[in-house]
XYZ file of C-alpha atoms in Angstrom:
722
model
C 100.804 103.347 86.096
C 99.227 103.113 89.422
C 98.449 99.667 90.647
C 97.984 97.564 93.738
C 100.917 95.207 93.911
C 99.790 91.826 92.829
C 99.087 90.025 96.072
C 96.762 87.907 93.976
C 99.695 86.056 92.393
C 98.732 83.198 94.648
C 95.029 83.558 93.824
C 93.505 80.266 92.756
C 91.096 81.972 90.355
C 94.020 83.130 88.232
C 95.489 79.638 88.297
C 92.165 78.267 87.073
C 92.110 80.880 84.318
C 95.598 79.894 83.192
C 94.706 76.224 83.196
C 91.516 76.769 81.209
C 93.104 79.026 78.634
C 96.164 76.853 78.179
C 94.015 73.987 76.996
C 92.589 76.199 74.264
C 95.767 77.993 73.289
C 98.133 75.035 72.988
C 96.484 74.360 69.647
C 98.224 77.492 68.335
C 101.752 76.169 68.901
C 103.621 76.020 65.575
C 105.910 73.183 64.636
C 108.218 75.458 62.646
C 109.267 79.070 62.961
C 106.776 81.479 61.383
C 107.094 85.006 60.083
C 106.128 87.908 62.349
C 102.614 88.337 60.895
C 101.750 84.806 62.000
C 103.019 85.564 65.493
C 100.890 88.719 65.487
C 97.796 86.672 64.703
C 98.512 84.304 67.589
C 99.126 87.235 69.927
C 95.856 88.841 68.873
C 93.837 85.724 69.615
C 95.751 85.044 72.817
C 95.033 88.510 74.181
C 91.387 88.331 73.163
C 90.863 85.085 75.025
C 92.717 86.247 78.128
C 90.652 89.434 78.260
C 87.358 87.650 77.686
C 88.072 85.114 80.420
C 90.224 87.108 82.834
C 89.172 90.760 82.787
C 86.943 91.928 85.633
C 84.361 93.394 83.287
C 84.944 92.273 79.685
C 83.231 94.431 77.102
C 81.476 93.322 73.962
C 83.544 93.434 70.800
C 80.963 95.005 68.520
C 80.690 97.899 66.093
C 80.900 100.475 68.883
C 84.042 98.772 70.165
C 85.473 98.904 66.643
C 84.792 102.622 66.297
C 86.600 103.369 69.539
C 89.623 101.203 68.690
C 89.727 102.783 65.228
C 89.768 106.318 66.634
C 92.234 105.535 69.418
C 94.711 103.778 67.138
C 94.740 106.431 64.404
C 95.126 109.158 67.033
C 98.012 107.235 68.587
C 99.993 106.989 65.347
C 99.165 110.454 63.976
C 98.159 112.599 66.988
C 98.873 115.984 65.407
C 97.430 114.964 62.021
C 100.562 115.844 60.086
C 100.896 112.539 58.225
C 97.587 111.156 56.933
C 95.606 112.871 54.202
C 91.821 112.929 54.233
C 91.919 110.496 51.288
C 93.849 108.076 53.509
C 91.226 108.424 56.216
C 88.471 107.845 53.673
C 90.198 104.633 52.624
C 90.645 103.526 56.230
C 87.048 104.364 57.186
C 85.588 101.251 55.554
C 87.169 99.276 58.413
C 85.795 101.510 61.171
C 83.078 99.075 62.229
C 84.853 95.886 61.146
C 87.785 95.730 63.567
C 85.854 93.482 65.974
C 85.290 90.926 63.213
C 88.869 91.230 62.029
C 90.135 90.529 65.554
C 87.990 87.415 65.780
C 89.185 86.259 62.366
C 92.837 87.118 63.036
C 92.673 89.415 60.027
C 95.501 91.985 59.978
C 94.395 93.804 56.812
C 93.549 97.047 58.624
C 96.817 97.121 60.552
C 98.895 96.241 57.498
C 97.201 98.942 55.414
C 97.521 101.727 57.997
C 101.067 100.779 58.973
C 102.314 100.723 55.383
C 100.584 104.044 54.648
C 101.960 105.629 57.807
C 105.529 104.659 56.945
C 105.007 106.041 53.432
C 103.653 109.354 54.759
C 106.427 109.601 57.342
C 108.996 109.196 54.590
C 107.269 111.876 52.510
C 107.238 114.227 55.489
C 111.012 114.427 55.447
C 110.864 116.370 52.194
C 108.110 118.596 53.573
C 109.858 119.772 56.721
C 113.230 120.043 54.976
C 111.694 122.322 52.350
C 110.000 124.490 55.005
C 113.159 124.800 57.096
C 115.379 125.591 54.107
C 114.248 129.225 54.070
C 113.437 131.903 56.660
C 110.137 131.635 58.504
C 107.925 134.705 58.654
C 106.859 135.549 62.218
C 105.390 138.944 61.360
C 102.033 137.730 60.027
C 98.889 137.384 62.142
C 98.662 133.617 61.742
C 97.079 131.492 64.456
C 97.383 127.788 65.217
C 94.924 125.600 67.080
C 96.589 122.651 68.827
C 93.381 120.781 69.617
C 94.230 118.388 66.813
C 91.738 115.678 67.705
C 88.873 118.001 66.728
C 90.406 118.964 63.387
C 89.923 117.283 60.036
C 92.860 115.870 58.145
C 94.351 117.940 55.336
C 92.818 117.231 51.937
C 95.934 117.860 49.865
C 99.696 117.609 50.219
C 99.867 121.399 50.169
C 97.454 121.333 53.119
C 99.825 118.964 54.944
C 102.687 121.365 54.219
C 100.695 124.292 55.637
C 100.004 122.281 58.778
C 103.680 121.360 59.104
C 104.740 124.982 58.664
C 102.456 126.202 61.434
C 103.532 123.427 63.785
C 107.191 124.177 63.086
C 106.657 127.869 63.720
C 105.015 127.118 67.068
C 107.896 124.834 67.948
C 110.593 127.337 66.957
C 109.026 130.521 68.419
C 109.846 129.792 72.099
C 113.383 128.860 71.083
C 113.887 132.192 69.312
C 112.522 134.133 72.279
C 114.727 132.204 74.719
C 117.795 132.876 72.561
C 116.937 136.579 72.444
C 116.717 136.686 76.239
C 120.091 134.955 76.501
C 121.604 137.533 74.155
C 120.186 140.376 76.251
C 121.601 138.830 79.427
C 125.036 138.494 77.832
C 124.937 142.170 76.835
C 123.982 143.211 80.370
C 126.972 141.299 81.752
C 129.389 142.490 79.073
C 128.799 145.860 77.413
C 131.254 144.974 74.633
C 129.250 141.919 73.616
C 127.639 142.190 70.164
C 124.094 140.868 70.268
C 123.121 138.471 67.504
C 120.564 139.779 65.056
C 117.089 138.323 64.753
C 118.111 136.894 61.382
C 121.060 135.051 62.941
C 118.942 133.707 65.762
C 116.193 132.600 63.374
C 118.737 130.702 61.252
C 120.107 128.949 64.350
C 116.624 127.999 65.504
C 115.713 126.539 62.107
C 118.958 124.583 61.880
C 118.443 123.198 65.362
C 114.878 122.233 64.539
C 116.045 120.494 61.369
C 118.668 118.540 63.309
C 116.092 117.526 65.911
C 113.578 116.376 63.291
C 116.215 114.442 61.357
C 117.150 112.574 64.535
C 113.510 111.861 65.288
C 112.735 110.601 61.774
C 115.922 108.531 61.738
C 114.664 106.947 64.922
C 111.214 106.242 63.441
C 112.517 104.779 60.201
C 115.563 102.919 61.490
C 114.805 101.885 65.077
C 111.100 101.065 65.080
C 110.037 97.770 63.554
C 106.750 96.032 62.910
C 106.564 94.753 66.492
C 106.735 98.301 67.852
C 103.898 99.509 65.632
C 101.851 96.395 66.283
C 102.149 96.978 70.042
C 100.475 100.371 69.516
C 97.642 98.685 67.641
C 97.303 95.988 70.317
C 97.116 98.555 73.100
C 94.450 100.486 71.223
C 92.428 97.295 71.597
C 93.199 96.247 75.173
C 92.980 99.755 76.635
C 89.337 99.832 75.583
C 88.658 97.477 78.499
C 89.919 99.997 81.087
C 92.834 102.452 81.534
C 94.933 100.003 83.559
C 94.855 97.129 81.084
C 97.993 97.239 78.990
C 100.062 94.963 76.773
C 103.819 94.844 77.393
C 106.007 93.788 74.518
C 108.966 91.573 75.511
C 111.249 94.614 75.862
C 108.706 96.572 77.877
C 107.941 93.570 80.072
C 111.567 93.391 81.187
C 111.479 97.026 82.311
C 108.098 96.910 84.025
C 107.815 97.362 87.781
C 111.487 97.712 88.736
C 112.109 96.465 92.258
C 112.038 99.205 94.872
C 115.209 97.826 96.423
C 117.334 98.799 93.423
C 118.962 102.062 92.390
C 119.042 103.827 89.053
C 120.488 106.988 87.611
C 118.168 109.568 86.101
C 115.909 112.441 87.138
C 113.516 110.501 89.373
C 110.202 110.974 87.584
C 107.533 108.580 86.376
C 106.059 109.360 82.977
C 102.980 108.407 81.005
C 101.697 109.061 77.495
C 99.351 112.015 77.009
C 98.253 112.281 73.363
C 101.363 113.308 71.378
C 103.229 114.468 74.475
C 104.550 112.760 77.601
C 103.093 113.656 80.991
C 104.904 113.619 84.314
C 102.690 111.382 86.440
C 104.787 111.300 89.597
C 108.047 112.588 91.085
C 110.129 110.167 93.105
C 110.789 111.653 96.505
C 114.428 112.600 96.945
C 115.204 112.398 93.231
C 116.812 115.227 91.231
C 113.488 116.421 89.756
C 111.863 116.414 93.196
C 114.784 118.345 94.678
C 114.746 120.893 91.867
C 111.134 121.833 92.699
C 110.440 122.987 89.117
C 109.145 119.860 87.383
C 105.674 118.896 88.631
C 103.193 116.092 88.216
C 100.912 117.092 85.348
C 103.636 118.834 83.322
C 103.743 117.843 79.644
C 107.230 117.194 78.269
C 107.510 118.494 74.703
C 111.268 118.423 74.063
C 114.381 116.815 75.551
C 117.923 118.183 75.250
C 121.196 116.662 76.383
C 123.366 119.277 78.097
C 124.156 122.075 75.627
C 122.745 120.179 72.647
C 119.636 121.343 70.856
C 116.321 119.989 72.126
C 114.675 117.039 70.415
C 110.932 117.288 69.769
C 109.493 114.082 71.262
C 105.964 114.479 69.866
C 104.709 111.035 68.889
C 107.780 109.261 70.232
C 107.261 106.069 72.215
C 107.227 106.517 75.974
C 110.019 103.998 76.420
C 112.236 105.912 74.026
C 111.464 109.227 75.706
C 112.544 107.653 78.997
C 115.821 106.572 77.356
C 116.427 110.162 76.270
C 115.746 111.515 79.763
C 117.667 108.927 81.766
C 121.451 109.069 81.807
C 124.634 108.943 83.870
C 124.906 110.691 87.210
C 126.189 114.254 86.920
C 125.015 114.870 83.354
C 122.457 117.521 82.425
C 119.121 117.061 80.707
C 116.926 120.006 79.717
C 113.190 119.467 79.420
C 110.868 121.819 77.565
C 107.556 121.433 79.374
C 104.055 122.823 79.134
C 102.843 123.632 82.651
C 99.260 123.042 83.738
C 98.616 126.785 83.325
C 99.630 126.594 79.649
C 102.995 128.335 79.989
C 106.148 126.873 78.434
C 109.271 126.429 80.535
C 112.731 124.924 80.004
C 113.812 122.995 83.109
C 117.414 121.945 83.616
C 118.009 118.858 85.766
C 121.321 117.291 86.730
C 120.879 113.530 86.732
C 121.718 111.712 89.923
C 121.368 108.365 91.607
C 117.737 107.883 92.627
C 117.941 106.103 95.930
C 115.141 104.006 97.309
C 115.857 105.257 100.810
C 113.847 108.305 99.840
C 110.900 106.138 98.797
C 110.641 104.550 102.237
C 108.705 105.844 105.242
C 110.329 108.686 107.161
C 109.227 110.693 110.146
C 109.823 113.983 111.909
C 108.940 115.658 115.164
C 106.875 118.844 114.741
C 107.145 121.507 117.424
C 104.321 124.004 117.635
C 104.698 126.485 120.454
C 106.199 123.870 122.745
C 103.765 121.068 121.884
C 105.159 118.063 120.008
C 103.417 116.312 117.126
C 104.632 113.704 114.661
C 104.488 113.279 110.898
C 105.191 110.142 108.878
C 105.594 110.541 105.137
C 104.871 107.386 103.149
C 105.396 107.630 99.375
C 104.397 104.030 98.618
C 102.946 100.924 100.272
C 106.028 98.846 99.557
C 106.650 95.192 100.402
C 108.787 92.243 99.337
C 106.708 89.113 98.803
C 109.804 87.015 98.294
C 111.801 88.026 101.357
C 110.004 88.729 104.629
C 113.180 90.147 106.105
C 113.227 93.061 103.684
C 111.592 96.385 104.488
C 107.882 96.876 104.109
C 105.750 99.913 104.827
C 103.740 98.260 107.594
C 106.820 97.382 109.644
C 108.549 100.698 108.979
C 105.521 102.812 109.935
C 105.055 100.772 113.126
C 108.700 101.381 114.052
C 108.417 105.126 113.358
C 105.292 105.344 115.516
C 107.131 103.743 118.438
C 109.985 106.226 118.075
C 107.556 109.170 117.952
C 105.626 107.911 120.968
C 108.839 108.006 122.999
C 108.954 111.749 122.244
C 105.489 112.158 123.819
C 103.835 113.487 120.679
C 100.259 114.731 121.077
C 99.081 113.807 117.592
C 100.182 112.144 114.347
C 99.949 113.043 110.648
C 100.193 110.274 108.034
C 101.179 112.044 104.810
C 100.014 110.073 101.740
C 100.196 112.923 99.234
C 101.452 111.622 95.911
C 101.332 108.023 97.153
C 100.254 105.976 94.131
C 99.583 102.761 96.045
C 101.404 99.492 96.459
C 100.749 96.325 98.375
C 97.206 95.442 99.392
C 98.554 93.170 102.123
C 100.629 96.035 103.509
C 97.798 98.550 103.599
C 95.564 96.094 105.468
C 98.276 95.505 108.068
C 99.116 99.189 108.348
C 95.516 100.255 108.877
C 95.450 97.761 111.737
C 98.049 99.878 113.543
C 95.305 102.436 114.239
C 92.207 100.339 114.979
C 91.239 97.242 116.870
C 90.552 94.162 114.780
C 87.985 94.435 112.023
C 87.428 94.627 108.267
C 89.653 96.997 106.274
C 88.649 96.527 102.632
C 86.420 94.357 100.455
C 87.783 92.761 97.292
C 85.402 91.492 94.640
C 86.046 89.165 91.713
C 83.500 88.971 88.883
C 80.375 86.953 89.676
C 81.576 86.173 93.197
C 80.745 87.440 96.654
C 83.182 90.027 98.010
C 86.090 88.829 100.103
C 86.603 90.871 103.256
C 90.219 91.488 104.204
C 90.512 92.185 107.915
C 92.974 93.175 110.584
C 92.922 90.242 112.990
C 95.132 91.689 115.723
C 93.181 93.552 118.417
C 96.208 95.485 119.571
C 96.627 99.115 118.538
C 99.897 100.925 117.839
C 98.640 104.528 117.956
C 95.529 105.646 119.837
C 95.942 109.409 119.800
C 94.707 112.140 117.434
C 95.228 111.209 113.781
C 95.208 113.185 110.531
C 95.595 111.585 107.100
C 96.810 113.910 104.330
C 95.901 113.093 100.701
C 95.841 114.805 97.320
C 94.654 114.194 93.745
C 97.510 111.756 93.193
C 96.892 109.589 96.273
C 95.688 106.378 94.645
C 94.856 102.737 95.122
C 96.249 101.471 98.453
C 96.382 105.077 99.721
C 92.665 105.314 99.113
C 92.036 102.068 100.960
C 93.864 103.420 104.015
C 92.179 106.835 103.923
C 88.741 105.268 103.360
C 89.122 102.828 106.262
C 90.302 105.573 108.644
C 87.351 107.672 107.502
C 84.772 104.880 107.776
C 85.946 103.926 111.264
C 85.904 107.632 112.168
C 89.366 107.021 113.518
C 90.916 110.236 112.179
C 90.354 113.234 109.932
C 91.171 112.987 106.215
C 92.377 116.305 104.788
C 93.643 117.448 101.399
C 92.343 117.721 97.842
C 88.627 117.552 97.152
C 89.060 113.894 96.274
C 91.790 111.311 95.777
C 92.664 109.731 92.412
C 89.786 107.246 92.251
C 91.497 103.965 91.348
C 89.421 101.176 92.863
C 90.698 98.268 90.777
C 93.245 95.475 91.187
C 95.533 94.368 88.361
C 97.442 91.168 87.673
C 100.407 90.978 85.320
C 99.955 87.822 83.246
C 102.936 86.343 81.423
C 101.515 85.307 78.060
C 104.250 82.742 77.451
C 102.730 80.401 80.028
C 99.790 79.741 77.725
C 101.804 78.363 74.825
C 103.879 75.259 75.459
C 106.963 74.772 73.300
C 106.282 77.843 71.153
C 108.860 78.761 68.523
C 107.425 82.266 68.219
C 109.693 83.549 70.994
C 108.680 85.829 73.842
C 105.033 86.906 73.589
C 105.219 89.592 76.284
C 102.769 90.137 79.134
C 99.341 91.601 79.778
C 98.497 93.720 82.799
C 94.774 93.465 83.232
C 92.114 94.363 85.775
C 90.863 91.272 87.595
C 89.140 92.660 90.695
C 87.628 95.755 92.268
C 87.986 96.801 95.878
C 85.357 98.507 98.006
C 85.235 100.408 101.248
C 83.885 98.667 104.296
C 80.864 100.980 104.047
C 80.132 99.301 100.697
C 81.041 102.221 98.452
C 83.657 101.986 95.731
C 86.588 104.382 95.463
C 86.519 103.808 91.691
C 86.199 107.129 89.845
C 84.908 108.911 92.972
C 87.989 108.454 95.137
C 87.899 109.342 98.829
C 86.315 112.709 99.573
C 88.322 114.650 102.151
C 86.667 115.574 105.446
C 88.467 118.902 105.204
C 89.066 120.164 101.668
C 92.244 122.214 101.381
C 92.478 124.447 98.282
C 95.195 123.405 95.815
C 96.330 124.292 92.289
C 94.105 121.594 90.768
C 90.983 122.386 92.790
C 88.845 123.199 89.732
C 90.206 120.531 87.402
C 88.608 117.110 86.994
C 91.700 115.011 87.575
C 92.130 111.317 88.238
C 90.253 108.220 87.190
C 87.058 110.141 86.507
C 88.904 111.868 83.677
C 89.586 108.526 81.952
C 87.039 107.695 79.259
C 87.360 103.915 79.632
C 87.442 103.823 83.437
C 85.193 101.244 85.081
C 82.071 102.708 86.726
C 81.432 103.541 90.357
C 79.141 101.143 92.147
C 78.275 99.958 95.597
C 77.990 96.626 97.409
C 76.738 95.564 100.819
C 78.666 97.098 103.683
C 80.800 94.993 105.990
C 80.088 94.667 109.687
C 82.194 97.182 111.590
C 81.917 99.602 114.489
C 83.218 103.180 114.226
C 85.814 104.143 116.818
C 84.486 107.666 117.434
C 81.151 109.387 116.918
C 82.460 111.915 114.420
C 84.510 115.072 114.039
C 81.963 117.663 112.906
C 83.084 120.434 115.337
C 86.735 119.860 114.387
C 85.907 119.996 110.678
C 83.853 123.178 111.150
C 86.714 124.921 112.996
C 89.143 123.953 110.248
C 86.871 125.232 107.489
C 86.508 128.535 109.347
C 90.297 128.907 109.510
C 90.683 128.064 105.813
C 88.098 130.674 104.798
C 90.140 133.519 106.325
C 93.622 132.183 105.534
C 95.320 134.529 103.028
C 97.600 131.751 101.754
C 94.636 129.526 100.913
C 92.870 132.485 99.276
C 95.882 132.997 96.987
C 96.054 129.274 96.204
C 92.348 129.330 95.294
C 92.901 132.338 93.031
C 95.804 130.503 91.358
C 93.600 127.426 90.888
C 90.902 129.527 89.197
C 93.499 131.088 86.877
C 94.785 127.642 85.917
C 91.211 126.459 85.271
C 90.503 129.466 83.054
C 93.631 128.739 80.988
C 93.296 124.973 80.742
C 91.364 125.052 77.463
C 93.599 127.562 75.688
C 94.417 125.880 72.394
C 94.864 128.867 70.081
C 98.306 130.434 69.817
C 99.501 133.369 67.767
C 102.444 132.770 65.437
C 103.256 136.477 65.392
C 106.399 136.907 67.491
C 105.308 140.221 69.027
C 101.910 138.843 70.058
C 103.502 135.620 71.265
C 105.983 137.576 73.412
C 103.211 139.704 74.888
C 101.218 136.584 75.822
C 104.289 135.184 77.558
C 104.933 138.473 79.365
C 101.295 138.678 80.486
C 101.463 135.140 81.862
C 104.766 135.861 83.596
C 103.293 138.960 85.220
C 100.379 136.956 86.556
C 102.688 134.197 87.731
C 104.771 136.670 89.744
C 101.725 137.266 91.892
C 101.394 133.567 92.620
C 105.085 133.167 93.455
C 104.127 134.504 96.877
C 102.614 131.068 97.511
C 106.111 129.594 97.794
C 107.169 132.322 100.274
C 104.826 131.069 102.990
C 106.363 129.998 106.311
C 104.282 128.077 108.842
C 106.484 128.792 111.916
C 106.591 125.104 112.787
C 109.889 123.548 113.849
C 110.809 120.179 112.322
C 113.502 118.009 113.903
C 114.787 114.477 113.484
C 114.156 111.731 115.980
C 117.117 111.170 118.325
C 117.984 107.826 116.698
C 118.093 109.413 113.268
C 120.010 112.475 114.467
C 122.918 110.187 115.400
C 122.909 108.690 111.895
C 122.719 112.119 110.251
C 125.874 113.273 111.993
C 127.737 110.534 110.130
C 125.905 110.813 106.800
C 126.143 114.272 105.272
C 124.144 113.305 102.168
C 121.229 111.976 104.208
C 121.476 115.008 106.478
C 121.186 117.269 103.435
C 118.150 115.351 102.174
C 116.427 115.567 105.541
C 117.104 119.287 105.771
C 115.545 119.810 102.330
C 112.496 117.889 103.523
C 112.252 120.066 106.650
C 112.676 123.226 104.544
C 109.817 122.102 102.300
C 107.569 121.312 105.261
C 108.267 124.725 106.793
C 106.701 126.251 103.644
C 103.776 123.822 103.621
C 100.466 125.437 104.562
C 98.758 122.031 104.415
C 100.900 120.592 107.207
C 100.234 123.772 109.165
C 96.494 123.144 109.016
C 97.052 119.440 109.754
C 98.778 120.378 113.010
C 95.968 122.816 113.818
C 93.475 119.970 113.454
C 95.595 117.696 115.669
C 95.632 120.451 118.271
C 91.838 120.676 118.103
C 91.491 116.889 118.318
C 93.667 116.846 121.428
C 91.094 118.865 123.381
C 87.942 117.559 121.673
C 85.758 116.435 124.550
C 83.598 114.050 122.543
C 86.621 112.045 121.418
C 87.224 109.243 123.870
C 90.518 107.364 123.942
C 90.677 103.785 122.750
C 90.600 101.409 125.653
C 93.684 99.458 124.605
C 97.090 100.893 123.887
C 98.988 97.762 123.031
C 101.781 97.488 120.542
C 100.762 95.912 117.261
C 102.720 92.804 116.391
C 104.817 93.056 113.250
C 103.378 90.157 111.308
C 102.291 89.394 107.754
C 98.709 88.577 106.971
C 98.710 86.122 104.065
């Protein structure tokens, strides 16, 4: 969940909102303890009022709103359509355009009906899958399955549900059988006396494992989930209609939200988000086990989770929080993830859990040596800050310190690497941008029905005046986009990377709902994260949906996919406001950009990456799979053969030399673990064609006659701008 850290906690508009709403909502306070349904009604009205008064762009709760909530909620609770019959849907359909009225009237009839029916169908499904898995499955027929469930009708009869279950179980078990067969073959190759298990034996094992996994999953649904859990799904089907970043946190979820960056935890180091009935990897934490393993990637869909040697658990439909619990675990233990890659292939990835240290989420730098010339790179994974303790690390201070260290090494140019940076503190990004320009506006922030507020760098001193390249990708979001946009608008440096950044141009506040109800006996009501503002570039354009378009587009695996905010149905629209008053630093970089594009066009590595991107695009809509084991194997073999060609991408070496700064080299001699982490980073950068082109651009900028140096070269003060 990408967001700009809530610098608006001190914003008087929010205080006014709280004051106004509290006066209305105190009338809901009960004098005695009520049953959960009564609490649900209060929560429903509370959220409605907060959204109507506090959301940046509240939408009308009308029939169209109802239809969308209806569809989103039913998809959320039965994404693969293996529970509800068409007769159930027919019964539910009379409420399709009435949910708006039911919300206003605190009427829970629709939720109560669907929840009771869901639990009934879930219970019935136990008998269905047990019956199917009690006898051998036939993988010799020419059956097909289409997994684009949202476009399929519900089954009309219970036999139709059984047929759907059987196909889904076959699809789930097929990869397991094939993997087991490969393991048997490997064992035979290592030991000629080994007796390979028969297909029949393997098929029995696969069915038994699937049965165990489903029993665990259904035990979890029936025994661990309560009304509050299901009601949270219904609530979020409502609030997420306002925009993708508005979300209700139940009391349990609220406690886990936004863990402080100063802490440590044990796990795999990946951030996850819901994607239909699967869980998507949204981000890898730099330095974490998943990041080090180099197999799990942002965009992968997690389908199953296995603990060590145990059989994998199908997590389809499972709550995100509970999937996270399955994946997290003690340091040194193994978790195996069955994932669907962006190219449609299935892969089992083994990860040894470890301590995820925040040191690897802080800014770090390296000297780059290219044929005797020195350049610098600073990698910043997040715009971090501590609002409560000014003495703690923040990105602005750390980047300023790294620049000073690099300057002492007489670097000729600097790369700021923001790839994968999902954002962070708005205050920090304003201060950090000021390290590269003289004083002036950095970003515009607009509240509804108010004139934009211009946030400026007020210190005329400049930390770095030399050639500058900013690297971004599809996952550079929020504060990263503010920085890249400001550097681009001031023509201070060249932005390179994916065609566009993520496109998140909104600001969220996390509102504790308990503050609205004085003396409530309902208990904890949770919290609402909601969009309260939009930010705009100083040229007046929004980054919302559109993102920041790179000056130099570098081909990547996702080049032909529409990723980011623009892919979100409920995302707020792009718009434009009046530009701020600012003066570009340079006249432009057209010759530099042209030279770079010419290099990219003839670069064999980029040609192969482009070919890989086209292959991924061609496969992205594959939803039909054969349930015939021979055909299924052939499809896997064909994909593997194609993938072998693209493995050459990872064999690239850019011939750049990466070394630590002298101050860090001293520390590394005493810290073997940190030394190992730095070496892995250098090894990765040596295979990075994007950094190679970034250095080429810096080299061109160094001799670009039209680029005049900034008059002042004064050190930027390390101060906060409140």
